[in-house]
Coordinates of C-alpha atoms in Angstrom, one line a residue:
X282 CA 2.4 41.0 -70.7
X283 CA -0.7 41.7 -72.9
X284 CA -4.1 40.3 -71.7
X285 CA -7.1 39.8 -74.0
X286 CA -10.4 41.4 -73.3
X287 CA -11.9 38.1 -72.6
X288 CA -9.4 37.2 -69.9
X289 CA -9.8 40.6 -68.2
X290 CA -13.5 40.2 -68.2
X291 CA -13.4 36.8 -66.6
X292 CA -11.2 38.0 -63.8
X293 CA -13.5 41.0 -63.2
X294 CA -16.6 38.8 -62.9
X295 CA -15.0 36.3 -60.6
X296 CA -13.8 39.1 -58.3
X297 CA -17.3 40.6 -58.1
X298 CA -18.8 37.2 -57.2
X299 CA -16.3 36.5 -54.4
X300 CA -16.9 40.0 -52.9
X301 CA -20.7 39.5 -53.0
X302 CA -20.5 36.2 -51.2
X303 CA -18.3 37.7 -48.4
X304 CA -20.7 40.7 -48.0
X305 CA -23.7 38.4 -47.8
X306 CA -22.1 36.2 -45.2
X307 CA -21.3 39.2 -43.0
X308 CA -24.7 40.8 -43.4
X309 CA -26.7 37.5 -42.8
X310 CA -28.7 37.7 -39.6
X311 CA -28.4 35.0 -36.8
X312 CA -30.6 31.9 -37.3
X313 CA -33.2 31.3 -34.5
X314 CA -32.0 28.7 -31.9
X315 CA -35.2 26.7 -32.5
X316 CA -34.1 26.0 -36.1
X317 CA -31.7 23.4 -37.4
X318 CA -28.6 25.4 -36.4
X319 CA -27.7 26.9 -33.1
X320 CA -27.8 30.6 -32.4
X321 CA -24.0 30.7 -32.2
X322 CA -21.7 28.3 -33.9
X323 CA -19.4 27.0 -31.1
X324 CA -15.8 26.1 -31.5
X325 CA -15.4 22.4 -32.6
X326 CA -14.7 20.2 -29.6
X327 CA -12.8 16.9 -30.1
X328 CA -14.7 13.9 -28.8
X329 CA -13.3 12.4 -25.6
X330 CA -10.7 9.7 -26.2
X331 CA -12.0 6.2 -25.5
X332 CA -10.5 4.6 -22.4
X333 CA -7.2 2.9 -23.1
X334 CA -7.6 -0.8 -23.8
X335 CA -6.5 -3.0 -21.0
X336 CA -3.4 -5.1 -21.5
X337 CA -3.8 -8.9 -21.4
X338 CA -2.8 -10.2 -18.0
X339 CA 0.5 -12.1 -17.8
X340 CA 2.3 -13.8 -14.9
X341 CA 4.1 -11.2 -12.9
X342 CA 7.9 -11.6 -12.4
X343 CA 9.4 -12.3 -9.0
X344 CA 10.7 -8.9 -7.7
X345 CA 14.3 -8.5 -6.7
X346 CA 15.5 -7.9 -3.1
X347 CA 14.8 -4.2 -2.4
X348 CA 17.8 -1.8 -2.4
X349 CA 17.0 1.3 -0.3
X350 CA 18.3 3.5 2.6
X351 CA 16.3 2.4 5.6
X352 CA 14.8 5.2 7.7
X353 CA 13.5 5.0 11.3
X354 CA 15.3 1.7 11.9
X355 CA 16.7 1.1 15.4
X356 CA 17.9 -1.8 17.5
X357 CA 16.2 -2.9 20.7
X358 CA 18.5 -3.6 23.7
X359 CA 19.5 -7.3 24.0
X360 CA 17.4 -7.8 27.1
X361 CA 14.3 -6.9 25.0
X362 CA 15.1 -8.7 21.8
X363 CA 12.1 -11.0 22.3
X364 CA 9.5 -8.2 22.1
X365 CA 6.9 -8.5 19.3
X366 CA 5.5 -5.0 18.7
X367 CA 2.9 -4.0 16.1
X368 CA 4.0 -2.3 12.9
X369 CA 1.2 0.0 11.7
X370 CA 2.9 1.6 8.7
X371 CA 5.8 0.6 6.4
X372 CA 7.6 3.9 7.1
X373 CA 7.1 3.8 10.9
X374 CA 9.7 3.3 13.6
X375 CA 10.9 -0.3 13.6
X376 CA 13.6 -2.5 15.0
X377 CA 16.2 -4.4 13.0
X378 CA 16.6 -7.2 15.6
X379 CA 12.9 -7.8 16.4
X380 CA 10.0 -9.7 14.9
X381 CA 7.0 -7.5 14.2
X382 CA 3.2 -8.1 13.8
X383 CA 1.6 -6.2 10.9
X384 CA -2.0 -5.7 9.7
X385 CA -2.7 -5.9 6.0
X386 CA -5.3 -3.1 6.3
X387 CA -3.0 -0.7 8.1
X388 CA -0.1 -1.4 5.8
X389 CA -2.1 -0.3 2.8
X390 CA -2.5 3.2 4.3
X391 CA -5.5 5.6 4.2
X392 CA -8.4 5.4 1.8
X393 CA -9.6 8.2 -0.5
X394 CA -13.2 9.6 -0.3
X395 CA -14.3 7.0 -2.9
X396 CA -13.1 4.1 -0.8
X397 CA -10.1 3.1 -2.8
X398 CA -6.6 3.1 -1.1
X399 CA -4.6 6.3 -1.8
X400 CA -1.4 4.3 -2.3
X401 CA -1.1 2.3 -5.5
X402 CA -0.8 -1.5 -5.3
X403 CA 2.8 -1.2 -6.4
X404 CA 3.6 1.3 -3.6
X405 CA 1.9 -1.0 -1.0
X406 CA 3.9 -4.0 -2.2
X407 CA 7.2 -2.1 -2.2
X408 CA 6.3 -0.9 1.4
X409 CA 6.0 -4.5 2.5
X410 CA 9.2 -5.5 1.0
X411 CA 11.3 -2.6 2.3
X412 CA 9.8 -2.9 5.8
X413 CA 10.4 -6.6 6.0
X414 CA 13.9 -6.4 4.6
X415 CA 14.9 -3.9 7.4
X416 CA 13.8 -6.0 10.4
X417 CA 14.3 -9.5 11.7
X418 CA 10.9 -10.6 10.4
X419 CA 7.2 -9.7 10.0
X420 CA 4.2 -11.9 10.8
X421 CA 1.3 -11.2 8.4
X422 CA -1.9 -12.9 7.4
X423 CA -2.0 -14.3 3.9
X424 CA -4.8 -16.9 4.2
X425 CA -8.0 -15.6 2.6
X426 CA -9.4 -13.8 -0.4
X427 CA -9.8 -10.6 1.6
X428 CA -7.1 -11.5 4.2
X429 CA -3.9 -10.8 2.3
X430 CA -1.7 -7.9 1.2
X431 CA -3.6 -7.1 -2.1
X432 CA -7.1 -5.9 -1.7
X433 CA -8.9 -7.6 -4.6
X434 CA -11.0 -4.5 -5.5
X435 CA -9.8 -1.3 -3.8
X436 CA -6.3 -1.1 -5.1
X437 CA -4.3 -2.1 -8.2
X438 CA -3.6 -5.7 -7.5
X439 CA 0.0 -7.1 -7.8
X440 CA -0.6 -10.8 -7.2
X441 CA -3.7 -12.0 -5.5
X442 CA -3.4 -15.3 -3.6
X443 CA -5.8 -18.1 -4.3
X444 CA -7.4 -19.0 -0.9
X445 CA -6.2 -22.3 0.5
X446 CA -9.8 -23.5 0.9
X447 CA -10.0 -23.6 -2.9
X448 CA -7.4 -26.3 -2.9
X449 CA -9.6 -28.3 -0.5
X450 CA -12.6 -27.8 -2.9
X451 CA -10.6 -29.0 -5.9
X452 CA -9.2 -32.0 -4.0
X453 CA -12.6 -32.9 -2.7
X454 CA -14.2 -32.9 -6.2
X455 CA -11.4 -35.0 -7.5
X456 CA -11.8 -37.6 -4.8
X457 CA -15.5 -37.8 -5.5
X458 CA -14.9 -37.9 -9.3
X459 CA -16.9 -34.8 -9.8
X460 CA -16.0 -32.3 -12.6
X461 CA -14.6 -29.0 -11.6
X462 CA -16.2 -25.8 -13.1
X463 CA -13.6 -23.2 -13.9
X464 CA -13.6 -19.6 -12.8
X465 CA -14.8 -17.5 -15.7
X466 CA -12.3 -14.8 -16.8
X467 CA -13.1 -13.1 -20.2
X468 CA -10.5 -10.6 -21.6
X469 CA -10.2 -7.7 -19.2
X470 CA -11.7 -5.1 -21.5
X471 CA -14.5 -7.2 -22.9
X472 CA -17.4 -5.4 -21.2
X473 CA -20.1 -7.4 -23.0
X474 CA -18.7 -10.7 -21.7
X475 CA -18.2 -9.5 -18.1
X476 CA -21.6 -7.9 -17.8
X477 CA -23.3 -10.9 -19.3
X478 CA -22.3 -13.0 -16.3
X479 CA -25.5 -13.3 -14.3
X480 CA -24.4 -14.4 -10.9
X481 CA -21.5 -14.9 -8.6
X482 CA -22.1 -18.7 -8.8
X483 CA -21.8 -18.5 -12.6
X484 CA -18.6 -16.5 -12.3
X485 CA -16.8 -18.6 -9.6
X486 CA -17.9 -22.0 -10.8
X487 CA -17.1 -24.8 -8.3
X488 CA -15.3 -22.4 -5.9
X489 CA -16.6 -20.2 -3.0
X490 CA -18.2 -17.1 -4.5
X491 CA -17.6 -13.5 -3.5
X492 CA -20.6 -11.2 -4.1
X493 CA -18.6 -8.0 -3.7
X494 CA -16.0 -9.2 -6.2
X495 CA -18.7 -10.3 -8.6
X496 CA -20.5 -7.0 -8.5
X497 CA -17.3 -5.0 -9.0
X498 CA -16.0 -7.1 -11.9
X499 CA -19.3 -7.2 -13.8
X500 CA -19.8 -3.4 -13.9
X501 CA -19.0 -1.6 -17.2
X502 CA -15.6 0.0 -17.6
X503 CA -16.0 3.8 -17.3
X504 CA -13.8 6.8 -17.8
X505 CA -13.7 8.0 -14.1
X506 CA -10.3 6.9 -12.9
X507 CA -11.3 5.5 -9.5
X508 CA -14.3 3.7 -10.7
X509 CA -12.3 2.2 -13.5
X510 CA -9.6 1.1 -11.0
X511 CA -12.1 -0.9 -9.0
X512 CA -13.5 -2.7 -12.0
X513 CA -10.1 -3.5 -13.5
X514 CA -8.7 -4.6 -10.2
X515 CA -11.6 -6.9 -9.6
X516 CA -11.2 -8.4 -13.1
X517 CA -7.5 -8.8 -12.7
X518 CA -8.0 -10.6 -9.4
X519 CA -10.5 -13.0 -11.0
X520 CA -8.1 -13.6 -13.9
X521 CA -5.3 -14.5 -11.5
X522 CA -7.6 -16.8 -9.6
X523 CA -8.8 -18.4 -12.8
X524 CA -5.1 -19.2 -13.8
X525 CA -4.6 -20.8 -10.4
X526 CA -7.7 -22.9 -10.7
X527 CA -6.7 -23.9 -14.2
X528 CA -3.5 -25.3 -12.9
X529 CA -5.5 -27.7 -10.7
X530 CA -8.0 -28.6 -13.4
X531 CA -5.2 -29.5 -15.8
X532 CA -3.9 -32.3 -13.5
X533 CA -7.3 -33.6 -12.2
X534 CA -6.9 -36.7 -14.3
X535 CA -3.7 -37.5 -12.3
X536 CA -5.6 -37.8 -9.0
X537 CA -6.2 -35.8 -5.8
X538 CA -2.5 -35.6 -4.7
X539 CA -1.6 -34.0 -8.0
X540 CA -4.4 -31.5 -7.7
X541 CA -3.3 -30.6 -4.1
X542 CA 0.3 -30.2 -5.3
X543 CA -0.7 -28.0 -8.2
X544 CA -2.8 -25.7 -6.0
X545 CA 0.0 -25.5 -3.3
X546 CA 2.5 -24.6 -6.0
X547 CA 0.3 -21.7 -7.3
X548 CA -0.2 -20.3 -3.8
X549 CA 3.5 -20.5 -3.0
X550 CA 4.3 -18.8 -6.4
X551 CA 1.9 -16.0 -5.5
X552 CA 3.9 -15.4 -2.3
X553 CA 7.2 -15.1 -4.2
X554 CA 5.7 -12.9 -6.9
X555 CA 4.5 -10.5 -4.2
X556 CA 7.4 -10.5 -1.8
X557 CA 10.3 -11.7 -3.7
X558 CA 12.3 -14.9 -3.0
X559 CA 14.8 -13.5 -0.4
X560 CA 12.3 -11.4 1.5
X561 CA 9.9 -14.3 1.7
X562 CA 12.7 -16.7 2.9
X563 CA 14.4 -14.4 5.4
X564 CA 11.8 -12.0 6.6
X565 CA 8.2 -12.9 6.1
X566 CA 6.3 -15.4 8.3
X567 CA 2.9 -16.0 6.7
X568 CA 0.0 -16.7 9.1
X569 CA -2.6 -19.2 8.1
X570 CA -5.8 -19.8 10.1
X571 CA -5.8 -23.5 10.5
X572 CA -8.4 -23.6 13.3
X573 CA -10.8 -20.8 12.4
X574 CA -13.7 -19.5 14.4
X575 CA -17.2 -19.6 12.9
X576 CA -16.9 -15.9 12.0
X577 CA -13.6 -16.4 10.2
X578 CA -14.8 -19.5 8.4
X579 CA -18.2 -18.1 7.3
X580 CA -17.6 -14.4 6.9
X581 CA -13.9 -14.2 6.0
X582 CA -13.3 -17.5 4.1
X583 CA -10.2 -18.4 6.2
X584 CA -8.9 -21.9 6.8
X585 CA -9.0 -25.0 4.7
X586 CA -12.7 -25.8 5.1
X587 CA -15.6 -24.0 3.5
X588 CA -18.7 -22.9 5.5
X589 CA -21.8 -24.7 4.4
X590 CA -20.1 -27.3 2.3
X591 CA -19.6 -31.0 3.2
X592 CA -15.9 -31.4 2.3
X593 CA -14.3 -34.7 3.3
X594 CA -11.7 -34.6 6.1
X595 CA -9.4 -36.4 3.7
X596 CA -9.6 -33.5 1.2
X597 CA -9.0 -30.9 3.9
X598 CA -6.1 -32.8 5.4
X599 CA -4.5 -33.4 1.9
X600 CA -4.8 -29.7 1.0
X601 CA -3.5 -28.5 4.4
X602 CA -0.4 -30.7 4.2
X603 CA 0.3 -29.8 0.6
X604 CA -0.1 -26.0 1.0
X605 CA 1.8 -25.6 4.3
X606 CA 4.7 -27.9 3.4
X607 CA 5.1 -26.2 0.0
X608 CA 5.1 -22.8 1.6
X609 CA 7.7 -24.0 4.1
X610 CA 10.1 -24.6 1.3
X611 CA 10.2 -20.9 0.8
X612 CA 10.3 -19.7 4.4
X613 CA 8.6 -19.8 7.8
X614 CA 4.8 -20.4 8.3
X615 CA 2.6 -19.7 11.3
X616 CA -0.7 -21.5 12.0
X617 CA -3.4 -20.3 14.4
X618 CA -5.0 -20.8 16.8
X619 CA -5.1 -23.5 19.4
X620 CA -6.2 -23.6 23.1
X621 CA -3.2 -25.2 24.9
X622 CA -5.0 -25.0 28.3
X623 CA -7.1 -28.1 27.4
X624 CA -5.6 -31.6 27.1
X625 CA -7.7 -32.7 24.0
X626 CA -6.9 -29.4 22.2
X627 CA -3.2 -29.8 23.0
X628 CA -3.2 -33.4 21.7
X629 CA -5.1 -32.4 18.5
X630 CA -2.6 -29.6 17.8
X631 CA 0.3 -32.0 18.3
X632 CA -1.2 -34.5 15.9
X633 CA -1.7 -31.7 13.3
X634 CA 1.9 -30.5 13.8
X635 CA 3.3 -34.0 13.5
X636 CA 1.5 -34.6 10.2
X637 CA 2.6 -31.2 8.8
X638 CA 6.2 -31.6 9.8
X639 CA 6.5 -35.1 8.5
X640 CA 8.3 -34.5 5.2
X641 CA 8.5 -30.7 5.6
X642 CA 11.9 -28.9 5.0
X643 CA 13.8 -28.7 8.3
X644 CA 15.3 -25.3 7.6
X645 CA 12.0 -23.6 8.0
X646 CA 10.2 -23.1 11.3
X647 CA 6.5 -23.7 11.9
X648 CA 5.2 -21.2 14.4
X649 CA 2.1 -22.0 16.5
X650 CA -0.2 -19.2 17.7
X651 CA -1.7 -20.5 21.0
X652 CA -4.0 -19.1 23.6
X653 CA -5.0 -20.2 27.1
X654 CA -8.7 -20.5 26.7
X655 CA -11.6 -18.2 27.2
X656 CA -11.4 -15.7 30.0
X657 CA -14.0 -16.6 32.7
X658 CA -15.0 -13.0 32.9
X659 CA -16.0 -13.0 29.3
X660 CA -13.2 -10.7 28.3
X661 CA -12.0 -12.8 25.4
X662 CA -9.1 -15.2 25.2
X663 CA -6.4 -15.6 27.8
X664 CA -2.8 -15.6 26.8
X665 CA -0.9 -18.9 26.7
X666 CA 1.9 -17.9 29.2
X667 CA 0.8 -20.2 32.1
X668 CA 0.7 -23.2 29.9
X669 CA 3.8 -22.7 27.7
X670 CA 6.3 -24.8 29.6
X671 CA 3.9 -27.8 30.0
X672 CA 3.0 -27.7 26.3
X673 CA 6.6 -27.5 25.3
X674 CA 7.3 -30.6 27.3
X675 CA 4.6 -32.4 25.3
X676 CA 6.2 -31.1 22.0
X677 CA 9.5 -32.6 23.2
X678 CA 7.9 -36.0 23.8
X679 CA 6.6 -35.9 20.3
X680 CA 10.0 -35.0 18.9
X681 CA 8.8 -31.5 17.8
X682 CA 10.3 -29.1 20.3
X683 CA 13.1 -27.9 18.0
X684 CA 10.8 -27.5 15.0
X685 CA 7.9 -25.6 16.5
X686 CA 8.0 -22.1 18.1
X687 CA 5.1 -20.7 20.2
X688 CA 3.6 -17.2 20.0
X689 CA 1.0 -16.3 22.6
X690 CA -2.2 -14.7 21.6
X691 CA -3.9 -12.4 22.2
X692 CA -1.4 -9.5 22.6
X693 CA -0.3 -8.8 26.2
X694 CA -1.9 -5.5 27.3
X695 CA 0.6 -2.9 28.6
X696 CA -1.4 -0.1 30.1
X697 CA -2.0 2.1 33.1
X698 CA 0.6 4.2 35.0
X699 CA 4.3 3.5 34.6
X700 CA 4.1 1.9 31.2
X701 CA 7.9 1.4 30.9
X702 CA 8.0 -0.5 34.2
X703 CA 5.1 -2.7 33.2
X704 CA 6.8 -3.4 29.9
X705 CA 10.0 -4.4 31.8
X706 CA 8.1 -6.7 34.1
X707 CA 6.2 -8.4 31.3
X708 CA 9.4 -8.7 29.4
X709 CA 11.2 -10.6 32.2
X710 CA 8.2 -13.0 32.7
X711 CA 8.0 -14.0 29.0
X712 CA 11.8 -14.3 28.6
X713 CA 11.7 -16.8 31.5
X714 CA 9.4 -19.2 29.5
X715 CA 11.1 -18.4 26.2
X716 CA 8.1 -16.8 24.6
X717 CA 8.0 -13.7 22.4
X718 CA 6.3 -10.9 24.2
X719 CA 3.4 -10.2 21.8
X720 CA 2.6 -6.5 22.6
X721 CA -0.5 -4.5 22.1
X722 CA 1.8 -1.5 21.5
X723 CA 2.9 0.1 18.2
X724 CA 6.5 0.5 17.4
X725 CA 6.7 4.3 18.1
X726 CA 5.5 3.9 21.7
X727 CA 7.6 0.8 22.2
X728 CA 10.7 2.8 21.2
X729 CA 9.9 5.6 23.7
X730 CA 9.4 3.1 26.5
X731 CA 12.7 1.3 25.6
X732 CA 14.5 4.6 25.5
X733 CA 13.2 5.5 29.0
X734 CA 14.2 2.1 30.3
X735 CA 17.7 2.6 28.9
X736 CA 18.0 6.0 30.6
X737 CA 17.0 4.6 34.0

């Protein structure tokens, strides 16, 4: 191919220019760091990805009955099938033919250094379901904002329960023809809306506020995983509560009974969404504090009344009856705690039980946690053992004997030398009055003592 002089000249000039630019770039000295450029040009770093947007909360489905291979599950000898030991961990030793007491805090497992629980909310819920499905039954508190299986802040919540006292508040407002202020729940990832909420009172509207939940929910979403978990868990908890409240607000024009029924339905639904229908019906006995102490009422928000508020007795009674009867459609319920050593307290408890069982489903049992008064030595409450037979006679006169079962509180202390012999002695005494032997022992020690009794 023949090229013209002009073409060859253009190619030559262009080559010289490119070579000169490359040589200049290599020979150019570094620019001082105090100028507009850095002393060394770093590799380009991609900006951090923004936190993933939170999904809009939707009603959780009811979980199925757990299918699993149970581990560490044994059977207590028939002579000891009325023992009620303490289950401290979902994977601990347990007994297929015994009822167990369980602590919400212990069943969640250990916390991390930041304060959040190491197990996820899903793992904690699955632990409850599997542990309950492998035993005769588990007694567990589910009766307050911070007295339930989900912690509203320190774990990923599965289904927070609306406190029963909130039903009393809504019923009371309806009776008095007062408007209900909703719980505020902006979209989960709307930082501007959440951080603009100025107070717990503004967040919770007509309902008892929680300062700790307010503080957690109104922080900005960050990128640190555990901090973000606390904020999102708090916001999800409030969103669930807002949905429950809305169900009561929606029927307020139908009257107080409709409000009570709507609130009771939402509470019962939260039970099923957490435990599952069959686990709830066959294995979970939910404890409600119907007769709370001042500490439980003021500091823990338990019971149907609200500390510092003048709720009518009519509203409290309507809420109590609606919530407990609705829960009894799904399984057993336990209420605490009454002093059956005193005549007036016994009569008050029987009046309460009569109202609650009038119209309640007969297939469910209502358990009564009872004690025997204050120890004269100031050591706390005495157990109900000496008064059980007399109280049961009064239940029979009221037509309630077959519908109410007693549990004595506090737990019977088994200590000192010869633990297995002390356990055997206490077991015989409690069987004689047909009471569960509520133990201060965990399930591993209970098994060791039963094994020794069997050997001897």
